[in-house]
Coordinates of C-alpha atoms in Angstrom, one line a residue:
M42 CA 13.4 40.7 94.0
P43 CA 13.6 39.6 90.5
N44 CA 16.1 38.8 88.6
T45 CA 17.3 41.2 86.8
S46 CA 20.9 40.0 85.1
P47 CA 21.1 39.2 82.2
F48 CA 19.9 36.2 80.4
N49 CA 23.7 34.4 79.4
V50 CA 22.0 31.4 77.3
L51 CA 25.4 29.8 77.4
S52 CA 25.6 29.2 80.7
H53 CA 21.6 27.8 80.8
N54 CA 22.6 25.6 77.8
A55 CA 24.9 23.9 80.2
D56 CA 23.4 24.0 83.5
A57 CA 20.1 22.1 81.3
W58 CA 23.1 19.6 79.5
D59 CA 23.6 19.2 82.9
L60 CA 20.5 18.6 83.8
Q61 CA 19.4 15.9 81.0
A62 CA 23.2 14.1 81.6
R63 CA 22.3 13.4 85.7
A64 CA 18.9 11.8 84.2
N65 CA 20.4 9.6 82.3
G66 CA 18.5 11.2 79.1
A67 CA 19.1 9.4 75.1
W68 CA 21.9 11.3 74.0
S69 CA 23.0 10.7 77.7
Q70 CA 23.5 6.7 78.2
P71 CA 26.9 6.0 77.1
V72 CA 27.3 2.8 75.3
S73 CA 27.9 -0.8 76.9
S74 CA 31.5 -2.6 77.4
A75 CA 30.2 -5.5 75.2
V76 CA 30.1 -2.3 72.6
I77 CA 33.8 -1.4 73.3
A78 CA 34.6 -4.9 73.4
A79 CA 33.1 -5.7 69.6
A80 CA 34.8 -1.9 68.3
K81 CA 38.2 -2.8 69.6
L82 CA 38.0 -5.7 66.9
G83 CA 36.9 -4.1 64.3
H84 CA 33.0 -3.7 64.6
W85 CA 31.3 -0.5 64.9
H86 CA 29.0 2.2 64.0
I87 CA 28.3 5.7 64.7
Y88 CA 25.2 7.8 64.6
L89 CA 24.6 11.3 63.8
T90 CA 21.3 9.9 62.9
P91 CA 18.7 7.2 64.5
G92 CA 20.5 5.0 61.7
P93 CA 24.4 4.4 61.6
L94 CA 26.3 6.1 59.6
P95 CA 27.1 5.1 56.4
S96 CA 30.9 3.2 56.4
D97 CA 32.3 4.9 53.3
W98 CA 31.4 8.3 55.5
L99 CA 34.8 7.1 58.6
G100 CA 36.8 4.2 56.5
N101 CA 39.2 3.3 58.6
V102 CA 39.8 5.9 62.1
A103 CA 42.5 4.3 62.7
G104 CA 45.7 6.7 64.4
K105 CA 43.1 9.2 63.2
R106 CA 42.9 12.6 65.1
V107 CA 39.6 12.9 65.8
L108 CA 37.2 15.6 67.4
C109 CA 33.9 14.6 68.5
L110 CA 31.8 18.5 69.0
A111 CA 28.9 18.6 70.9
A112 CA 29.3 15.5 70.8
A113 CA 29.3 14.3 74.7
G114 CA 27.7 10.8 76.7
G115 CA 29.3 8.3 76.1
Q116 CA 28.4 6.7 72.7
Q117 CA 30.4 8.8 70.0
A118 CA 33.7 9.4 71.6
P119 CA 34.3 5.8 73.3
V120 CA 34.0 3.7 70.4
L121 CA 36.0 5.8 68.2
A122 CA 38.9 6.0 70.4
A123 CA 38.2 2.0 70.9
A124 CA 38.7 1.7 66.5
G125 CA 41.9 2.9 66.9
A126 CA 40.9 6.8 66.2
D127 CA 43.3 9.7 68.2
V128 CA 40.1 11.9 70.9
T129 CA 38.9 14.9 71.7
V130 CA 35.6 15.2 72.9
F131 CA 35.1 19.3 73.4
D132 CA 31.3 19.8 74.8
L133 CA 29.2 22.6 76.7
S134 CA 28.2 20.0 79.4
N135 CA 31.0 18.9 82.7
E136 CA 28.3 16.1 83.6
Q137 CA 28.9 14.9 79.4
L138 CA 31.7 14.7 79.5
A139 CA 31.9 12.9 82.9
K140 CA 30.0 10.0 80.7
D141 CA 32.7 9.8 78.4
A142 CA 35.6 10.4 81.3
M143 CA 33.8 6.9 82.7
V144 CA 33.6 4.7 79.5
A145 CA 37.4 5.2 79.1
R146 CA 37.9 4.5 83.1
R147 CA 35.9 1.2 82.5
D148 CA 37.8 0.6 79.2
G149 CA 40.5 1.6 79.0
L150 CA 40.5 4.0 76.5
S151 CA 42.9 6.8 76.0
L152 CA 40.3 10.3 75.8
T153 CA 40.7 14.3 75.9
L154 CA 38.2 15.7 77.7
V155 CA 37.4 19.7 77.0
Q156 CA 34.9 21.5 78.4
G157 CA 33.2 25.3 76.1
D158 CA 31.3 26.8 73.4
M159 CA 31.7 24.6 69.9
R160 CA 31.0 28.4 68.7
D161 CA 34.6 29.0 69.9
L162 CA 37.5 26.2 69.3
S163 CA 40.4 28.5 69.9
C164 CA 42.6 26.2 72.0
F165 CA 43.3 24.3 68.7
A166 CA 45.6 24.8 66.3
D167 CA 45.0 25.3 62.5
A168 CA 45.2 21.3 60.7
S169 CA 44.2 19.8 64.9
F170 CA 42.4 17.2 63.7
D171 CA 41.6 14.3 59.7
L172 CA 38.3 14.5 61.7
V173 CA 35.5 16.5 63.5
V174 CA 32.0 14.7 64.2
H175 CA 28.9 16.7 65.1
P176 CA 25.8 14.7 66.0
V177 CA 22.4 17.0 66.7
S178 CA 23.9 19.8 68.9
N179 CA 24.0 23.1 66.8
Q180 CA 19.8 24.2 68.0
Y181 CA 21.1 25.2 70.9
A182 CA 23.6 28.0 69.5
P183 CA 22.0 31.3 68.7
V184 CA 24.3 31.7 65.8
I185 CA 26.3 28.5 63.4
E186 CA 28.3 30.7 61.4
P187 CA 31.0 30.4 63.0
I188 CA 31.1 26.9 64.1
W189 CA 31.5 26.5 60.3
E190 CA 34.2 28.5 60.0
E191 CA 36.0 27.3 63.8
C192 CA 35.7 23.2 61.8
Y193 CA 37.6 24.5 58.9
R194 CA 39.9 26.1 60.6
V195 CA 40.8 22.6 62.6
L196 CA 40.5 20.4 60.1
D197 CA 43.4 19.3 58.3
H198 CA 43.5 19.5 54.4
G199 CA 41.6 16.4 53.3
G200 CA 39.4 16.3 56.2
A201 CA 36.1 15.9 56.8
L202 CA 33.2 17.5 58.6
L203 CA 30.6 15.0 59.4
S204 CA 26.9 16.7 61.2
S205 CA 23.8 16.4 61.0
F206 CA 20.9 19.1 61.8
F207 CA 17.2 19.3 61.9
N208 CA 15.3 20.0 58.7
P209 CA 14.0 23.5 60.3
A210 CA 10.1 22.5 58.9
V211 CA 10.0 20.7 62.2
F212 CA 10.0 24.4 64.2
I213 CA 7.3 26.1 62.1
A214 CA 4.6 25.2 63.7
D215 CA 2.5 26.0 66.4
R216 CA 3.1 23.9 70.0
D217 CA -0.3 23.5 71.2
P218 CA -1.8 19.6 71.3
A219 CA -4.8 20.9 70.6
Y220 CA -4.0 20.1 66.5
A221 CA -1.8 17.2 67.4
A222 CA -5.0 15.7 69.0
E223 CA -7.4 16.5 65.5
G224 CA -4.0 15.5 63.9
L225 CA -3.1 19.4 62.0
I226 CA -0.6 21.3 61.4
R227 CA -0.9 25.2 62.7
P228 CA 1.9 27.2 60.6
R229 CA 2.6 29.8 63.4
Y230 CA 6.6 30.4 63.7
Q231 CA 9.2 31.8 61.2
V232 CA 12.9 30.7 59.6
P233 CA 15.5 30.9 61.4
Y234 CA 13.6 30.2 64.2
S235 CA 14.8 31.5 68.4
D236 CA 13.4 30.7 71.7
L237 CA 14.4 33.4 73.1
I238 CA 12.5 35.9 69.7
D239 CA 9.6 33.6 69.4
L240 CA 8.6 32.1 72.3
D241 CA 6.7 35.1 75.3
Q242 CA 7.7 35.9 77.9
A243 CA 5.9 33.3 79.8
A244 CA 6.5 30.1 78.1
I245 CA 10.5 31.6 78.3
A246 CA 10.5 31.8 82.0
G247 CA 9.4 28.2 82.0
K248 CA 11.9 26.4 80.2
R249 CA 14.0 28.7 82.5
E250 CA 12.4 27.5 85.8
Q251 CA 12.4 23.9 84.2
G252 CA 15.6 23.5 83.0
Q253 CA 15.1 23.5 79.9
P254 CA 17.7 24.1 77.4
M255 CA 17.0 27.3 74.6
L256 CA 16.7 26.5 71.6
F257 CA 17.3 28.1 67.8
G258 CA 16.3 26.5 64.0
H259 CA 18.3 27.6 62.3
S260 CA 17.5 28.0 58.5
L261 CA 19.4 25.6 55.9
A262 CA 21.6 28.7 54.1
S263 CA 22.8 28.5 57.8
Q264 CA 23.0 25.6 58.1
I265 CA 24.5 24.5 53.8
G266 CA 24.8 27.8 52.6
G267 CA 27.1 28.5 55.9
Q268 CA 29.6 25.3 55.5
L269 CA 29.9 25.8 51.9
S270 CA 30.9 29.6 53.0
A271 CA 33.5 27.9 55.0
G272 CA 35.5 26.5 52.2
F273 CA 34.0 23.8 52.7
V274 CA 32.6 20.8 49.8
I275 CA 30.0 18.7 50.7
A276 CA 30.1 15.1 49.3
G277 CA 27.7 13.4 51.5
F278 CA 24.4 14.1 52.2
I279 CA 21.5 12.5 54.3
E280 CA 17.7 12.4 55.3
E281 CA 16.1 10.4 57.6
M282 CA 12.8 10.7 59.2
H283 CA 12.1 10.3 64.1
T284 CA 10.7 7.8 64.7
P285 CA 8.3 8.1 66.4
A286 CA 7.2 11.0 65.5
R287 CA 7.3 13.5 68.3
F288 CA 5.2 16.3 65.9
E289 CA 2.4 16.0 63.8
I290 CA 5.1 17.3 60.6
E291 CA 7.5 14.6 61.1
K292 CA 4.6 12.4 59.9
F293 CA 4.9 13.6 57.0
M294 CA 9.1 15.1 56.0
P295 CA 12.5 13.6 57.3
S296 CA 13.4 15.6 61.1
F297 CA 17.3 14.9 60.3
I298 CA 19.6 16.1 57.7
A299 CA 23.5 15.3 58.4
T300 CA 26.3 16.2 55.8
R301 CA 30.1 14.6 55.3
S302 CA 32.1 17.5 54.5
L303 CA 35.7 18.1 52.6
K304 CA 38.5 20.6 53.4
L305 CA 39.8 19.6 50.1

């Protein structure tokens, strides 16, 4: 008998990320004890894009209240804690959060771990944080304006949101490998993109059966304009290539965008 219950994308993506964490994917590989030891001595960096984040985007984090938003996996948060920050990790995946818990136990760090939807930070009071670190992750949320609004609310005045996301152009091409084999980029999808709208039912069913997360390609109006509408002032901007390229289009344009946005 077919399953006729409504599809819950939030629950599905939580399960999908639990699966990726158990498989030790690229974003689920905790940093080593050597990295933590170096961070305690002041030698550290974190990533929002493939390259290290510029040090002047962070400054001295010692004593700062930092929210690592949708950023579990045992990578950024433990490094920031080792550098002296008071760190809270908020993520949809319990298995990803378990990676941070493991590093904290292993290396004697203090981390606060919270499971939840990045669009709803109601468990935190206004002005709870000095810094929000939000690496590439909002492509798993159907709507992202609430993320920016919540980040603005929980940041104290003078605080900064450091976020990264995919250039929406990476979502427009047909993914048939035959085109890539010929070096062709065939535009097929419009932005904003949604797996749930743009894929056919067979493809959606395949992703569900394989435990792959559902993706959403948000426009720059939502990504950058949404931050501005929430009240932020953008003070820093980075573009970076994805190397090696996953898609043909990534050979010709940066996939990653990162912004440093201030609550004045």
